[in-house]
Coordinates of C-alpha atoms and ligand atoms in Angstrom, one line a residue:
X1 CA 130.7 4.4 191.3
X2 CA 129.1 6.6 188.6
X3 CA 126.0 8.4 190.0
X4 CA 122.7 7.1 188.4
X5 CA 121.3 9.5 185.9
X6 CA 117.7 10.8 185.6
X7 CA 116.3 12.6 182.6
X8 CA 112.9 14.3 183.1
X9 CA 111.0 16.5 180.7
X10 CA 107.9 18.8 180.7
X11 CA 105.9 19.1 177.5
X12 CA 107.1 22.0 175.5
X13 CA 104.4 24.7 175.8
X14 CA 102.5 26.3 172.9
X15 CA 103.4 29.9 172.6
X16 CA 100.0 31.2 171.6
X17 CA 98.8 31.0 175.2
X18 CA 99.9 33.0 178.2
X19 CA 101.3 30.8 181.0
X20 CA 98.5 29.7 183.3
X21 CA 98.1 27.4 186.4
X22 CA 98.0 24.3 184.2
X23 CA 101.4 25.0 182.7
X24 CA 102.8 25.9 186.2
X25 CA 101.4 22.6 187.5
X26 CA 103.2 20.4 185.0
X27 CA 106.5 22.3 185.5
X28 CA 106.3 22.3 189.3
X29 CA 105.6 18.6 189.4
X30 CA 108.7 17.9 187.2
X31 CA 110.7 20.3 189.4
X32 CA 109.8 18.4 192.5
X33 CA 110.9 15.1 191.0
X34 CA 114.1 16.7 189.6
X35 CA 115.0 18.2 193.0
X36 CA 114.3 15.0 194.8
X37 CA 116.5 13.0 192.5
X38 CA 119.3 15.5 192.9
X39 CA 119.0 15.4 196.7
X40 CA 119.1 11.6 196.4
X41 CA 122.4 11.6 194.6
X42 CA 121.3 11.3 191.0
X43 CA 122.9 13.2 188.1
X44 CA 119.8 15.0 186.7
X45 CA 118.9 16.6 183.4
X46 CA 115.6 18.5 183.5
X47 CA 114.3 19.9 180.2
X48 CA 111.5 22.3 179.4
X49 CA 110.8 24.7 176.5
X50 CA 108.4 26.0 173.9
X51 CA 106.6 24.5 170.9
X52 CA 106.7 27.3 168.4
X53 CA 105.7 25.9 165.0
X54 CA 102.4 25.1 163.3
X55 CA 99.4 26.6 161.8
X56 CA 98.0 27.8 165.1
X57 CA 101.1 30.0 165.7
X58 CA 101.2 31.2 162.1
X59 CA 97.6 32.3 162.5
X60 CA 98.2 34.0 165.9
X61 CA 101.1 35.9 164.4
X62 CA 99.0 37.0 161.4
X63 CA 96.3 38.2 163.8
X64 CA 98.9 40.2 165.8
X65 CA 100.1 41.6 162.4
X66 CA 103.7 40.5 162.9
X67 CA 106.1 37.9 161.4
X68 CA 105.9 34.5 163.1
X69 CA 109.6 34.7 164.2
X70 CA 109.0 38.1 165.9
X71 CA 105.8 36.7 167.5
X72 CA 107.5 33.5 168.9
X73 CA 110.5 35.4 170.2
X74 CA 108.3 37.6 172.4
X75 CA 105.9 35.0 173.6
X76 CA 108.4 32.3 174.3
X77 CA 109.9 34.6 176.8
X78 CA 106.7 34.4 178.9
X79 CA 107.4 30.7 179.5
X80 CA 111.1 31.4 180.3
X81 CA 109.8 33.9 182.8
X82 CA 107.5 31.2 184.2
X83 CA 110.4 29.0 185.1
X84 CA 112.0 31.9 187.1
X85 CA 108.7 32.8 188.7
X86 CA 108.0 29.3 189.9
X87 CA 111.6 28.6 190.8
X88 CA 111.9 25.7 188.3
X89 CA 115.4 24.2 188.3
X90 CA 115.5 23.2 184.6
X91 CA 118.9 22.6 183.1
X92 CA 118.0 23.5 179.6
X93 CA 115.2 25.4 177.8
X94 CA 114.6 24.3 174.2
X95 CA 112.8 26.3 171.6
X96 CA 111.7 24.4 168.4
X97 CA 112.8 27.4 166.3
X98 CA 116.4 26.9 167.3
X99 CA 118.9 25.6 164.8
X100 CA 119.9 22.7 167.0
X101 CA 116.3 21.5 167.2
X102 CA 115.6 21.9 163.5
X103 CA 118.7 19.9 162.4
X104 CA 117.9 17.2 164.9
X105 CA 114.2 16.8 164.0
X106 CA 115.2 16.6 160.3
X107 CA 117.8 13.9 161.2
X108 CA 115.1 11.9 163.0
X109 CA 112.8 12.2 159.9
X110 CA 115.7 11.0 157.7
X111 CA 116.4 8.0 159.9
X112 CA 112.7 7.0 159.9
X113 CA 112.7 7.4 156.1
X114 CA 115.9 5.5 155.5
X115 CA 114.4 2.7 157.5
X116 CA 111.4 2.6 155.1
X117 CA 108.7 4.0 157.4
X118 CA 107.7 7.2 155.5
X119 CA 105.9 7.3 152.2
X120 CA 104.3 10.1 150.1
X121 CA 100.5 10.0 149.7
X122 CA 97.5 12.3 150.0
X123 CA 95.6 13.2 153.1
X124 CA 91.9 13.6 153.0
X125 CA 90.1 14.3 156.2
X126 CA 89.5 16.7 159.1
X127 CA 92.1 18.8 160.9
X128 CA 91.8 20.7 164.1
X129 CA 94.1 23.6 164.2
X130 CA 93.6 24.1 167.9
X131 CA 94.6 20.5 168.8
X132 CA 97.0 20.3 165.8
X133 CA 95.5 16.9 165.3
X134 CA 93.8 14.9 162.5
X135 CA 90.4 13.4 162.8
X136 CA 88.3 10.9 160.8
X137 CA 84.6 11.7 160.1
X138 CA 83.6 9.0 162.6
X139 CA 85.6 10.6 165.4
X140 CA 83.7 14.0 165.1
X141 CA 81.2 14.9 167.7
X142 CA 78.5 17.2 166.4
X143 CA 80.8 18.4 163.5
X144 CA 83.6 19.3 165.9
X145 CA 86.7 17.5 167.3
X146 CA 86.1 15.4 170.4
X147 CA 87.8 18.3 172.4
X148 CA 85.1 20.7 171.1
X149 CA 87.6 22.5 168.7
X150 CA 86.6 23.5 165.2
X151 CA 87.8 21.3 162.4
X152 CA 88.6 22.1 158.8
X153 CA 88.5 19.8 155.7
X154 CA 92.0 19.1 154.4
X155 CA 92.9 17.5 151.1
X156 CA 96.5 17.7 150.3
X157 CA 99.6 15.7 149.4
X158 CA 101.2 14.5 152.5
X159 CA 104.0 12.2 153.8
X160 CA 102.8 9.4 155.9
X161 CA 104.3 7.4 158.7
X162 CA 103.4 3.7 158.7
X163 CA 101.9 3.8 162.2
X164 CA 99.5 0.9 161.3
X165 CA 102.5 -1.5 161.2
X166 CA 103.4 -0.8 164.8
X167 CA 100.3 -2.0 166.6
X168 CA 101.7 -5.4 167.8
X169 CA 105.1 -4.0 168.7
X170 CA 103.5 -1.2 170.8
X171 CA 101.2 -3.7 172.6
X172 CA 104.1 -6.0 173.3
X173 CA 106.1 -3.0 174.6
X174 CA 103.2 -2.0 177.0
X175 CA 102.9 -5.5 178.1
X176 CA 106.6 -5.9 178.9
X177 CA 106.8 -2.5 180.6
X178 CA 103.7 -2.2 182.7
X179 CA 104.7 1.2 184.2
X180 CA 105.5 2.8 180.8
X181 CA 102.1 4.5 180.8
X182 CA 101.0 5.8 184.2
X183 CA 98.7 6.0 186.1
X184 CA 97.0 2.7 185.2
X185 CA 93.7 4.3 184.0
X186 CA 95.6 6.0 181.2
X187 CA 97.4 2.8 180.4
X188 CA 94.1 1.0 179.9
X189 CA 92.8 3.8 177.8
X190 CA 95.8 3.7 175.5
X191 CA 96.0 -0.1 175.3
X192 CA 92.4 -0.2 174.1
X193 CA 93.0 2.6 171.7
X194 CA 95.9 0.7 170.1
X195 CA 94.0 -2.6 170.1
X196 CA 91.3 -0.8 168.2
X197 CA 93.7 -0.5 165.3
X198 CA 96.0 2.2 164.1
X199 CA 95.9 4.2 160.8
X200 CA 99.0 5.5 159.1
X201 CA 99.7 9.0 160.3
X202 CA 99.9 12.1 158.1
X203 CA 103.2 13.8 159.1
X204 CA 103.5 16.7 156.7
X205 CA 101.5 19.7 155.6
X206 CA 101.7 21.9 152.5
X207 CA 99.2 24.6 153.1
X208 CA 101.2 26.7 155.5
X209 CA 104.8 27.6 155.9
X210 CA 105.6 28.0 159.6
X211 CA 107.5 24.9 160.4
X212 CA 110.5 22.7 159.8
X213 CA 110.9 21.8 156.1
X214 CA 110.8 18.1 155.3
X215 CA 114.4 17.2 154.5
X216 CA 115.1 16.2 150.9
X217 CA 111.5 16.9 149.9
X218 CA 111.2 16.5 146.2
X219 CA 108.3 17.6 144.0
X220 CA 105.7 14.8 144.1
X221 CA 106.0 12.2 141.3
X222 CA 103.6 12.9 138.4
X223 CA 100.4 11.1 138.6
X224 CA 100.1 11.4 142.4
X225 CA 98.0 14.4 141.9
X226 CA 100.4 16.5 143.9
X227 CA 102.1 19.6 142.7
X228 CA 105.6 20.7 143.7
X229 CA 104.6 22.0 147.1
X230 CA 107.2 22.0 149.7
X231 CA 106.3 20.0 152.8
X232 CA 106.4 21.2 156.4
X233 CA 106.8 18.6 159.1
X234 CA 103.7 17.9 161.2
X235 CA 104.0 19.9 164.3
X236 CA 103.7 16.9 166.7
X237 CA 106.6 15.1 165.1
X238 CA 108.6 18.3 165.2
X239 CA 107.6 18.9 168.9
X240 CA 108.2 15.4 170.2
X241 CA 111.7 15.5 168.7
X242 CA 112.7 18.1 171.3
X243 CA 113.3 15.5 173.9
X244 CA 116.1 14.2 171.7
X245 CA 117.4 17.4 170.1
X246 CA 118.1 18.9 173.5
X247 CA 120.5 16.0 174.1
X248 CA 122.5 16.6 170.9
X249 CA 120.8 13.9 168.7
X250 CA 121.7 12.7 166.0
X251 CA 125.2 12.8 167.6
X252 CA 124.8 9.7 169.7
X253 CA 128.3 10.3 171.0
X254 CA 127.3 13.6 172.5
X255 CA 127.8 13.5 176.2
X256 CA 124.3 14.5 177.1
X257 CA 122.8 11.9 174.8
X258 CA 125.1 9.2 176.2
X259 CA 124.3 10.2 179.8
X260 CA 120.6 10.8 179.5
X261 CA 118.8 8.9 176.7
X262 CA 116.4 7.2 177.1
X263 CA 114.4 9.6 179.2
X264 CA 113.3 8.4 182.6
X265 CA 110.0 10.3 182.5
X266 CA 108.0 12.4 180.1
X267 CA 105.5 14.3 182.3
X268 CA 102.4 15.3 180.3
X269 CA 98.8 16.3 180.8
X270 CA 96.1 13.7 180.1
X271 CA 95.1 15.5 176.9
X272 CA 98.4 14.7 175.2
X273 CA 99.0 11.2 176.4
X274 CA 98.3 9.6 173.0
X275 CA 101.0 11.6 171.3
X276 CA 103.5 10.5 173.9
X277 CA 102.5 7.0 174.5
X278 CA 101.6 5.9 170.9
X279 CA 103.1 8.1 168.3
X280 CA 106.4 8.9 170.1
X281 CA 107.4 5.3 170.9
X282 CA 106.5 4.2 167.3
X283 CA 108.6 7.0 165.8
X284 CA 111.5 6.0 168.1
X285 CA 111.2 2.3 167.2
X286 CA 111.1 3.3 163.5
X287 CA 114.4 5.2 164.0
X288 CA 116.0 2.3 166.0
X289 CA 116.2 4.4 169.1
X290 CA 115.6 3.2 172.7
X291 CA 112.2 4.1 174.2
X292 CA 111.6 6.3 177.3
X293 CA 110.9 4.5 180.6
X294 CA 107.7 6.3 181.5
X295 CA 105.1 8.7 180.4
X296 CA 103.1 10.0 183.3
X297 CA 99.7 11.8 182.6
X298 CA 98.4 14.2 185.2
X299 CA 94.9 15.5 185.5
X300 CA 93.4 18.9 184.6
X301 CA 92.5 21.8 186.8
X302 CA 89.1 23.4 186.7
X303 CA 88.6 26.8 188.3
X304 CA 85.9 27.2 191.0
X305 CA 84.1 24.2 189.3
X306 CA 84.4 25.5 185.7
X307 CA 86.6 24.7 182.8
X308 CA 89.3 27.3 182.5
X309 CA 89.0 29.4 179.4
X310 CA 89.8 32.7 178.0
X311 CA 86.2 33.3 177.0
X312 CA 85.0 32.7 180.6
X313 CA 87.7 35.0 181.7
X314 CA 88.6 32.7 184.6
X315 CA 92.2 31.9 183.6
X316 CA 94.4 31.8 186.7
X317 CA 97.8 33.3 186.1
X318 CA 100.6 31.8 188.3
X319 CA 102.1 35.3 188.8
X320 CA 98.9 36.5 190.6
X321 CA 98.9 33.5 192.9
X322 CA 102.6 33.9 193.7
X323 CA 102.2 37.6 194.4
X324 CA 99.2 37.1 196.7
X325 CA 100.0 33.8 198.5
X326 CA 103.8 33.4 198.1
X327 CA 105.8 31.1 195.8
X328 CA 106.3 28.1 198.1
X329 CA 102.7 28.3 199.3
X330 CA 101.6 28.1 195.6
X331 CA 103.9 25.2 194.8
X332 CA 102.7 23.4 198.0
X333 CA 99.0 23.9 197.2
X334 CA 99.3 22.7 193.6
X335 CA 100.6 19.3 194.7
X336 CA 98.9 18.9 198.1
X337 CA 95.3 19.6 197.0
X338 CA 94.8 16.8 194.4
X339 CA 96.1 13.3 194.2
X340 CA 98.5 13.5 191.2
X341 CA 96.9 11.9 188.1
X342 CA 93.3 13.0 189.1
X343 CA 91.5 16.1 188.0
X344 CA 91.3 18.9 190.5
X345 CA 89.4 22.0 191.2
X346 CA 91.1 25.3 192.1
X347 CA 89.2 27.3 194.7
X348 CA 90.5 30.4 196.4
X349 CA 88.9 29.3 199.6
X350 CA 90.7 25.9 199.6
X351 CA 94.0 27.6 198.8
X352 CA 93.6 29.9 201.8
X353 CA 92.5 26.9 203.9
X354 CA 95.4 24.7 202.9
X355 CA 98.1 27.4 203.4
X356 CA 96.8 28.3 206.8
X357 CA 96.2 24.8 208.1
X358 CA 99.3 23.0 206.7
X359 CA 101.9 25.8 206.6
X360 CA 101.0 28.6 209.1
X361 CA 99.3 26.6 211.8
X362 CA 101.1 23.4 211.5
X363 CA 104.7 23.5 210.1
X364 CA 105.2 27.2 210.7
X365 CA 103.8 27.1 214.2
X366 CA 106.1 24.2 215.1
X367 CA 109.2 26.0 213.8
X368 CA 108.2 29.3 215.4
X369 CA 107.3 27.8 218.9
X370 CA 110.4 25.7 219.1
X371 CA 112.9 28.2 217.8
X372 CA 111.7 31.0 220.0
X373 CA 111.9 28.7 223.1
X374 CA 115.4 27.7 222.2
X375 CA 116.4 31.3 221.6
X376 CA 115.0 32.3 225.0
X377 CA 115.9 29.3 227.1
X378 CA 119.0 27.8 225.6
X379 CA 121.1 30.9 224.9
X380 CA 120.3 30.6 221.1
X381 CA 122.3 27.3 220.9
X382 CA 121.2 23.8 220.0
X383 CA 120.5 22.3 223.5
X384 CA 121.6 18.8 224.5
X385 CA 119.6 15.8 225.5
X386 CA 122.2 14.6 228.0
X387 CA 121.3 12.8 231.1
X388 CA 117.6 12.2 230.2
X389 CA 116.4 8.7 229.5
X390 CA 114.0 8.5 226.6
X391 CA 110.5 7.7 227.6
X392 CA 107.8 6.0 225.5
X393 CA 106.6 9.3 224.0
X394 CA 110.1 10.3 223.0
X395 CA 110.7 6.9 221.4
X396 CA 107.5 6.9 219.4
X397 CA 108.2 10.5 218.3
X398 CA 111.7 9.9 217.2
X399 CA 110.7 6.7 215.4
X400 CA 108.2 8.7 213.4
X401 CA 110.7 11.4 212.3
X402 CA 113.8 9.4 211.4
X403 CA 114.2 7.6 208.2
X404 CA 115.7 4.2 209.1
X405 CA 118.2 3.0 206.6
X406 CA 116.7 -0.4 206.4
X407 CA 113.5 0.3 204.4
X408 CA 112.5 3.9 204.2
X409 CA 114.7 5.3 201.5
X410 CA 113.3 2.7 199.0
X411 CA 109.8 3.5 200.2
X412 CA 110.3 7.2 199.7
X413 CA 111.9 6.7 196.3
X414 CA 109.0 4.5 195.2
X415 CA 106.5 7.2 196.2
X416 CA 108.3 9.8 194.1
X417 CA 108.8 7.3 191.3
X418 CA 105.0 6.9 191.2
X419 CA 104.4 10.6 191.5
X420 CA 102.4 10.2 194.8
X421 CA 103.2 13.8 195.8
X422 CA 99.9 14.2 197.6
X423 CA 100.7 11.2 199.9
X424 CA 104.2 12.4 200.5
X425 CA 102.9 15.8 201.6
X426 CA 100.2 14.2 203.7
X427 CA 102.9 12.2 205.5
X428 CA 105.0 15.3 206.2
X429 CA 101.9 17.1 207.5
X430 CA 101.3 14.1 209.8
X431 CA 104.8 14.3 211.2
X432 CA 104.4 18.0 211.9
X433 CA 101.1 17.4 213.7
X434 CA 102.7 14.8 215.8
X435 CA 105.5 17.2 216.7
X436 CA 102.9 19.8 217.7
X437 CA 101.2 17.2 219.9
X438 CA 104.6 16.3 221.3
X439 CA 105.2 19.9 222.5
X440 CA 101.7 20.0 224.1
X441 CA 102.2 16.6 225.9
X442 CA 105.7 17.4 227.1
X443 CA 105.0 21.0 227.9
X444 CA 108.6 22.2 228.0
X445 CA 107.6 25.4 229.8
X446 CA 106.5 23.2 232.7
X447 CA 109.5 20.9 232.4
X448 CA 111.7 24.0 232.8
X449 CA 110.4 24.5 236.3
X450 CA 110.9 20.9 237.3
X451 CA 114.3 20.1 235.7
X452 CA 115.8 22.2 232.9
X453 CA 117.5 19.0 231.5
X454 CA 114.0 17.7 230.6
X455 CA 113.1 20.8 228.8
X456 CA 116.4 20.8 226.9
X457 CA 115.9 17.2 225.8
X458 CA 112.4 18.0 224.6
X459 CA 113.6 21.0 222.6
X460 CA 116.4 18.9 221.1
X461 CA 114.0 16.3 219.9
X462 CA 111.8 19.0 218.4
X463 CA 114.7 20.6 216.6
X464 CA 115.5 17.2 215.2
X465 CA 111.9 16.9 213.9
X466 CA 112.2 20.3 212.3
X467 CA 115.5 19.3 210.7
X468 CA 113.9 16.2 209.2
X469 CA 110.8 18.0 208.0
X470 CA 112.9 20.8 206.4
X471 CA 115.0 18.3 204.5
X472 CA 111.8 16.5 203.4
X473 CA 110.1 19.6 202.1
X474 CA 113.0 20.8 200.0
X475 CA 111.8 19.5 196.7
X476 CA 108.4 21.2 197.2
X477 CA 109.4 24.4 198.9
X478 CA 113.1 25.1 198.1
X479 CA 113.2 28.6 199.5
X480 CA 111.3 28.1 202.8
X481 CA 113.1 24.8 203.5
X482 CA 116.5 26.5 203.1
X483 CA 115.4 29.3 205.4
X484 CA 114.5 26.7 208.1
X485 CA 117.7 24.8 207.6
X486 CA 119.7 28.0 207.8
X487 CA 117.9 28.8 211.1
X488 CA 119.2 25.4 212.3
X489 CA 122.7 26.2 211.1
X490 CA 122.7 23.0 209.0
X491 CA 125.7 23.0 206.6
X492 CA 124.9 22.7 202.9
X493 CA 126.4 19.3 202.6
X494 CA 124.1 17.9 205.3
X495 CA 120.8 18.5 203.6
X496 CA 120.3 15.4 201.5
X497 CA 117.8 12.6 201.9
X498 CA 120.7 10.5 203.2
X499 CA 120.8 12.8 206.2
X500 CA 117.4 11.9 207.4
X501 CA 118.7 9.6 210.1
X502 CA 119.8 10.0 213.7
X503 CA 123.4 9.5 212.5
X504 CA 123.4 13.1 211.2
X505 CA 121.6 14.6 214.2
X506 CA 122.2 18.2 215.3
X507 CA 125.2 18.9 217.4
X508 CA 124.5 20.3 220.8
X509 CA 126.1 23.7 221.4
X510 CA 125.8 24.8 217.7
X511 CA 125.0 28.6 217.6
X512 CA 121.7 29.4 216.0
X513 CA 120.7 32.7 214.3
X514 CA 117.8 34.7 215.8
X515 CA 114.5 33.0 214.7
X516 CA 112.4 34.5 212.0
X517 CA 108.8 33.4 211.0
X518 CA 108.6 31.3 207.8
X519 CA 105.0 30.8 207.0
X520 CA 102.8 33.8 207.9
X521 CA 99.1 33.2 208.3
X522 CA 97.1 34.4 205.3
X523 CA 94.3 36.8 206.1
X524 CA 91.6 37.7 203.6
X525 CA 91.5 41.5 203.3
X526 CA 88.7 43.0 205.2
X527 CA 88.1 39.9 207.3
X528 CA 88.9 39.7 211.0
X529 CA 90.8 36.7 212.2
Ligands
LIG1 N1 102.8 21.9 172.7 C1 102.1 20.8 173.2 C2 103.0 19.8 173.9 C3 104.1 19.2 173.0 S1 105.2 18.2 173.9 C4 106.1 17.5 172.8 C5 101.0 21.2 174.3 N2 101.2 22.4 174.8 S2 100.2 23.1 175.8 O1 100.8 24.4 176.1 O2 98.9 23.2 175.2 O3 100.0 22.3 177.1 C6 101.1 22.0 177.9 C7 100.7 21.2 179.1 O4 99.9 22.0 179.9 C8 100.0 19.9 178.8 O5 100.6 18.9 179.6 C9 98.6 20.2 179.3 O6 98.0 19.1 179.8 C10 98.8 21.2 180.4 N3 97.6 21.9 180.7 C11 97.0 22.8 180.0 N4 95.8 23.2 180.6 C12 95.7 22.5 181.8 C13 94.8 22.6 182.9 N5 93.7 23.3 182.9 N6 95.1 21.8 184.0 C14 96.3 21.1 184.0 N7 97.1 21.0 183.0 C15 96.8 21.6 181.8 O7 100.1 20.5 174.5

């Protein structure tokens, strides 16, 4: 049987910003899903990249006194470095300045045009360079964009997309695909926005040059008031096309396109949901292309209660967190602290608290205690549970750690499908707490004195719980989980979600390497423990 495929994308990042915790958040969330799907037997394609055109980038390059191309080459690299820093397992990295993307975005434009959905007109209204978005007078708040960004008056010839014609089709699509926009609050927001009526969308600009030329653009017909300007594609149409261009579109026979379009999930921040859940499906319908299955909007991080901004000087750089707290600790914190979809607040105190309580004191402590007892009392080999009948405590404990084939795989898959990372992690923490309680109740150091077989059985059950926990945390903490699985001598082909059952239990007598601590306790400098 062909493995099921799964195509997941991050937004492509604007290159005029240095990578910060918000960017790392979107990428880590996607990475967790991509890793989970791989471990569950899917053929996965995971795309990220950089959004390099537009007026904002042209301005930043001018400020830096260099050519836009030179500017984007150097800053795009910061986002490539972010993928390495955060251990992101993307399969491709697309840049909108690449030839493959430019040709593809132009092909998409042509298709929409051939189908009669693009016409030449004149745009008169406000434009926010920071948001790269158009606004009507009525949408402005105190003379600014609703996001607080400055706007400028624009009056220029422009190509338009007939977005107003797609209202009913979009609403019918949302109705037929209730999970297309997630979580539900975002869905309601978009549905009411579309119900409020859609205006045709200006999809080209003539007042700057840094972008993809509109294909086949002719001087405007006389009488339209336009001169012979050359049009540049609106940066959002250009950017959204990346999800297709990376698969080889317009070659619909390209292997990646055949295997992976339509996308299973576009992960985005709540600020860019409208572009993905309204414009993008309308563009795709206009080009006769299948629509993605889901757009998931996550919330925003504030920093110690304040909006993160360069002017406040409170931008949190992922590299600093990783250097201070560790990579897997940072990945864990980002998804453990806030229910995915909600806004969250980053605080250093919480970060230290979560790392110490979940990782050092709970999972780390369980691994450390168990493995050092096994090393000392079982000749460094997996002990056996032979000749010991399971009591009620054992049964309850083993029930909690094993995934039973009857229902749990579907349950776990659904939790990932709905991006309930926070609950998944809370469940894992609960299992580790239960395991720590189990050690205390069984007190293997006392059992040793009564009957060594009892101690061996307890340690065996504990090793099984560690095996299951380590398999479960793999999508979140790939390095630490593999360290733990190595310490249990688990072969690489026994680390999938399918192996979370008793059928794949550890084999007694297997040699184990000397134990090493995995999650050190984090101590604030200058503070006694
Ligand atoms: N280039 C566009 C996306 C085009 S996709 C076809 C863009 N880029 S961005 O760099 O500004 O933002 C990328 C992602 O980072 C967005 O999903 C955004 O929500 C996210 N974040 C930016 N700041 C954030 C926080 N403070 N908190 C959480 N995520 C945030 O938009």
